[in-house]
Amino acid sequence: MPSLRNLLLGAGLATLLQAVGVAAAPSRSLPSPDIQRDSNCIPRFPAAPPTLPTTGDATELPSPAANMTLKFAAVGRGIQNYTCAASNSTPVALGAVATLFDGTALAGTNEAALNALPAAAVYSPVPTTSLTLHGNTLAMLGHHYFDATGAPTFDLSAFGDLLVGKKIASVNAPATADSGPAKTGAVAWLQLQDAGGSKGVSEVYRVVTAGGNPTACTAAGVITVQYAAEYWFYA
């Protein structure tokens, strides 16, 4: 019999997408018109490239390698999923489903404005086209989900890129991070790298998280928790 995990990550993916208002769009989204890119789709920022956010704590995620170049900075909005074996058991992470919105241009002109978006987005419904908050409109970049094998996957359909990742490093979100609608706290910041089968991007950082930590188990089943975060993709 298939496991609950595979049912949710495989055949159940469409249900989870619907749960957060994410449609598996058959057509490609329009990329942000506000950033120029070279022939390799690397953005041409008007000034120095934006800097990956840090927690400000004693332990930080490893910095991107010197040969890595920022390709996309995105805001993700969706749900974190957990399973409960029984009431009062410890929730076990099952994966996440999110829609990704292209904030690359905003990162290049006003990084502080980009960093303010996850804490606002986590309280807003998941858009099906573009994300508009604080006077900024971000076009849809793609979707994040976990495939049937449990691999974190980022389908950047607006540009035809794909990252199938594996976790390399993790640090706690800063104490000042928004705890989300459930008031359970912000999920950890992560570094993930290509696990094989990726195209166009080879590394992603999940930073500036808001919400997403599990509630307590009250019965056997699945917990879904609203979250938002920034995802910085490198090539």
mmCIF file of N, CA and C in Angstrom, residues 88-146:
data_model
loop_
_atom_site.group_PDB
_atom_site.id
_atom_site.type_symbol
_atom_site.label_atom_id
_atom_site.label_comp_id
_atom_site.label_asym_id
_atom_site.label_seq_id
_atom_site.Cartn_x
_atom_site.Cartn_y
_atom_site.Cartn_z
ATOM 1 N N ASN A 88 -0.920 14.206 20.414
ATOM 2 C CA ASN A 88 0.225 14.458 21.294
ATOM 3 C C ASN A 88 1.543 13.901 20.764
ATOM 4 N N SER A 89 1.573 13.397 19.512
ATOM 5 C CA SER A 89 2.849 12.993 18.925
ATOM 6 C C SER A 89 3.565 14.226 18.384
ATOM 7 N N THR A 90 4.813 14.057 18.002
ATOM 8 C CA THR A 90 5.595 15.162 17.447
ATOM 9 C C THR A 90 5.334 15.272 15.949
ATOM 10 N N PRO A 91 4.955 16.447 15.443
ATOM 11 C CA PRO A 91 4.724 16.591 14.005
ATOM 12 C C PRO A 91 5.996 16.291 13.208
ATOM 13 N N VAL A 92 5.831 15.596 12.095
ATOM 14 C CA VAL A 92 6.941 15.249 11.214
ATOM 15 C C VAL A 92 6.763 16.000 9.898
ATOM 16 N N ALA A 93 7.802 16.713 9.473
ATOM 17 C CA ALA A 93 7.720 17.504 8.243
ATOM 18 C C ALA A 93 7.455 16.608 7.045
ATOM 19 N N LEU A 94 6.513 17.028 6.215
ATOM 20 C CA LEU A 94 6.119 16.276 5.034
ATOM 21 C C LEU A 94 6.515 16.973 3.742
ATOM 22 N N GLY A 95 6.788 18.252 3.801
ATOM 23 C CA GLY A 95 7.134 18.998 2.601
ATOM 24 C C GLY A 95 6.348 20.292 2.546
ATOM 25 N N ALA A 96 6.384 20.922 1.399
ATOM 26 C CA ALA A 96 5.719 22.209 1.230
ATOM 27 C C ALA A 96 5.188 22.334 -0.183
ATOM 28 N N VAL A 97 4.218 23.202 -0.350
ATOM 29 C CA VAL A 97 3.692 23.589 -1.657
ATOM 30 C C VAL A 97 3.585 25.107 -1.658
ATOM 31 N N ALA A 98 4.117 25.746 -2.687
ATOM 32 C CA ALA A 98 4.078 27.211 -2.732
ATOM 33 C C ALA A 98 4.094 27.701 -4.170
ATOM 34 N N THR A 99 3.554 28.884 -4.357
ATOM 35 C CA THR A 99 3.692 29.602 -5.614
ATOM 36 C C THR A 99 4.830 30.599 -5.462
ATOM 37 N N LEU A 100 5.655 30.717 -6.495
ATOM 38 C CA LEU A 100 6.818 31.601 -6.473
ATOM 39 C C LEU A 100 6.558 32.812 -7.363
ATOM 40 N N PHE A 101 6.909 33.990 -6.850
ATOM 41 C CA PHE A 101 6.707 35.244 -7.570
ATOM 42 C C PHE A 101 8.053 35.950 -7.737
ATOM 43 N N ASP A 102 8.277 36.493 -8.927
ATOM 44 C CA ASP A 102 9.592 37.011 -9.308
ATOM 45 C C ASP A 102 9.855 38.396 -8.710
ATOM 46 N N GLY A 103 10.753 38.447 -7.736
ATOM 47 C CA GLY A 103 11.136 39.709 -7.121
ATOM 48 C C GLY A 103 12.538 40.144 -7.474
ATOM 49 N N THR A 104 13.087 39.608 -8.564
ATOM 50 C CA THR A 104 14.477 39.903 -8.925
ATOM 51 C C THR A 104 14.700 41.391 -9.151
ATOM 52 N N ALA A 105 13.812 42.023 -9.905
ATOM 53 C CA ALA A 105 13.975 43.450 -10.180
ATOM 54 C C ALA A 105 13.907 44.266 -8.898
ATOM 55 N N LEU A 106 12.971 43.927 -8.018
ATOM 56 C CA LEU A 106 12.840 44.658 -6.758
ATOM 57 C C LEU A 106 14.073 44.461 -5.891
ATOM 58 N N ALA A 107 14.646 43.265 -5.902
ATOM 59 C CA ALA A 107 15.870 43.016 -5.137
ATOM 60 C C ALA A 107 16.994 43.926 -5.601
ATOM 61 N N GLY A 108 17.019 44.220 -6.897
ATOM 62 C CA GLY A 108 18.083 45.045 -7.445
ATOM 63 C C GLY A 108 17.925 46.526 -7.184
ATOM 64 N N THR A 109 16.698 46.968 -6.890
ATOM 65 C CA THR A 109 16.460 48.398 -6.696
ATOM 66 C C THR A 109 16.106 48.774 -5.263
ATOM 67 N N ASN A 110 15.458 47.853 -4.541
ATOM 68 C CA ASN A 110 15.024 48.159 -3.173
ATOM 69 C C ASN A 110 14.912 46.847 -2.405
ATOM 70 N N GLU A 111 16.052 46.342 -1.962
ATOM 71 C CA GLU A 111 16.062 45.039 -1.297
ATOM 72 C C GLU A 111 15.255 45.059 0.000
ATOM 73 N N ALA A 112 15.246 46.190 0.694
ATOM 74 C CA ALA A 112 14.466 46.285 1.928
ATOM 75 C C ALA A 112 12.981 46.094 1.652
ATOM 76 N N ALA A 113 12.512 46.620 0.521
ATOM 77 C CA ALA A 113 11.105 46.445 0.157
ATOM 78 C C ALA A 113 10.798 44.982 -0.123
ATOM 79 N N LEU A 114 11.716 44.293 -0.789
ATOM 80 C CA LEU A 114 11.532 42.861 -1.028
ATOM 81 C C LEU A 114 11.467 42.103 0.288
ATOM 82 N N ASN A 115 12.369 42.440 1.202
ATOM 83 C CA ASN A 115 12.439 41.718 2.472
ATOM 84 C C ASN A 115 11.205 41.933 3.347
ATOM 85 N N ALA A 116 10.432 42.970 3.055
ATOM 86 C CA ALA A 116 9.213 43.225 3.823
ATOM 87 C C ALA A 116 8.023 42.411 3.318
ATOM 88 N N LEU A 117 8.151 41.800 2.149
ATOM 89 C CA LEU A 117 6.994 41.153 1.543
ATOM 90 C C LEU A 117 6.566 39.842 2.202
ATOM 91 N N PRO A 118 7.485 38.937 2.595
ATOM 92 C CA PRO A 118 7.004 37.678 3.195
ATOM 93 C C PRO A 118 6.103 37.876 4.406
ATOM 94 N N ALA A 119 6.445 38.828 5.278
ATOM 95 C CA ALA A 119 5.644 39.056 6.486
ATOM 96 C C ALA A 119 4.261 39.598 6.161
ATOM 97 N N ALA A 120 4.099 40.201 4.993
ATOM 98 C CA ALA A 120 2.777 40.650 4.554
ATOM 99 C C ALA A 120 2.070 39.549 3.769
ATOM 100 N N ALA A 121 2.824 38.853 2.928
ATOM 101 C CA ALA A 121 2.226 37.830 2.064
ATOM 102 C C ALA A 121 1.613 36.686 2.850
ATOM 103 N N VAL A 122 2.214 36.333 3.990
ATOM 104 C CA VAL A 122 1.734 35.178 4.752
ATOM 105 C C VAL A 122 0.310 35.380 5.264
ATOM 106 N N TYR A 123 -0.147 36.622 5.343
ATOM 107 C CA TYR A 123 -1.505 36.917 5.804
ATOM 108 C C TYR A 123 -2.474 37.145 4.643
ATOM 109 N N SER A 124 -1.993 37.009 3.415
ATOM 110 C CA SER A 124 -2.823 37.248 2.236
ATOM 111 C C SER A 124 -3.086 35.935 1.505
ATOM 112 N N PRO A 125 -4.218 35.819 0.817
ATOM 113 C CA PRO A 125 -4.468 34.620 0.007
ATOM 114 C C PRO A 125 -3.395 34.455 -1.061
ATOM 115 N N VAL A 126 -3.181 33.223 -1.488
ATOM 116 C CA VAL A 126 -2.195 32.965 -2.533
ATOM 117 C C VAL A 126 -2.770 33.400 -3.877
ATOM 118 N N PRO A 127 -2.139 34.357 -4.566
ATOM 119 C CA PRO A 127 -2.650 34.785 -5.870
ATOM 120 C C PRO A 127 -2.467 33.679 -6.911
ATOM 121 N N THR A 128 -3.285 33.713 -7.940
ATOM 122 C CA THR A 128 -3.147 32.747 -9.027
ATOM 123 C C THR A 128 -2.408 33.330 -10.224
ATOM 124 N N THR A 129 -2.135 34.631 -10.209
ATOM 125 C CA THR A 129 -1.405 35.244 -11.327
ATOM 126 C C THR A 129 -0.178 35.981 -10.815
ATOM 127 N N SER A 130 -0.363 37.190 -10.295
ATOM 128 C CA SER A 130 0.755 37.978 -9.780
ATOM 129 C C SER A 130 0.502 38.333 -8.322
ATOM 130 N N LEU A 131 1.582 38.687 -7.630
ATOM 131 C CA LEU A 131 1.510 39.082 -6.224
ATOM 132 C C LEU A 131 1.664 40.591 -6.134
ATOM 133 N N THR A 132 0.677 41.279 -5.569
ATOM 134 C CA THR A 132 0.739 42.727 -5.396
ATOM 135 C C THR A 132 0.632 43.051 -3.918
ATOM 136 N N LEU A 133 1.690 43.631 -3.369
ATOM 137 C CA LEU A 133 1.737 44.027 -1.965
ATOM 138 C C LEU A 133 2.597 45.270 -1.835
ATOM 139 N N HIS A 134 2.214 46.174 -0.960
ATOM 140 C CA HIS A 134 3.004 47.371 -0.663
ATOM 141 C C HIS A 134 3.362 48.142 -1.933
ATOM 142 N N GLY A 135 2.461 48.129 -2.914
ATOM 143 C CA GLY A 135 2.695 48.877 -4.140
ATOM 144 C C GLY A 135 3.607 48.201 -5.132
ATOM 145 N N ASN A 136 4.017 46.971 -4.870
ATOM 146 C CA ASN A 136 4.886 46.223 -5.776
ATOM 147 C C ASN A 136 4.125 45.037 -6.355
ATOM 148 N N THR A 137 4.261 44.833 -7.660
ATOM 149 C CA THR A 137 3.628 43.700 -8.325
ATOM 150 C C THR A 137 4.701 42.760 -8.848
ATOM 151 N N LEU A 138 4.632 41.497 -8.414
ATOM 152 C CA LEU A 138 5.599 40.476 -8.802
ATOM 153 C C LEU A 138 4.892 39.437 -9.660
ATOM 154 N N ALA A 139 5.415 39.196 -10.860
ATOM 155 C CA ALA A 139 4.828 38.208 -11.757
ATOM 156 C C ALA A 139 5.105 36.796 -11.247
ATOM 157 N N MET A 140 4.249 35.861 -11.625
ATOM 158 C CA MET A 140 4.462 34.482 -11.221
ATOM 159 C C MET A 140 5.725 33.931 -11.884
ATOM 160 N N LEU A 141 6.562 33.291 -11.073
ATOM 161 C CA LEU A 141 7.799 32.684 -11.565
ATOM 162 C C LEU A 141 7.651 31.177 -11.726
ATOM 163 N N GLY A 142 6.869 30.540 -10.867
ATOM 164 C CA GLY A 142 6.705 29.093 -10.941
ATOM 165 C C GLY A 142 6.133 28.536 -9.659
ATOM 166 N N HIS A 143 6.452 27.276 -9.381
ATOM 167 C CA HIS A 143 5.909 26.588 -8.214
ATOM 168 C C HIS A 143 6.991 25.789 -7.492
ATOM 169 N N HIS A 144 6.796 25.648 -6.204
ATOM 170 C CA HIS A 144 7.655 24.820 -5.349
ATOM 171 C C HIS A 144 6.801 23.706 -4.762
ATOM 172 N N TYR A 145 7.323 22.496 -4.808
ATOM 173 C CA TYR A 145 6.622 21.342 -4.243
ATOM 174 C C TYR A 145 7.654 20.252 -3.967
ATOM 175 N N PHE A 146 7.224 19.185 -3.342
ATOM 176 C CA PHE A 146 8.077 18.023 -3.128
ATOM 177 C C PHE A 146 7.575 16.906 -4.042
#
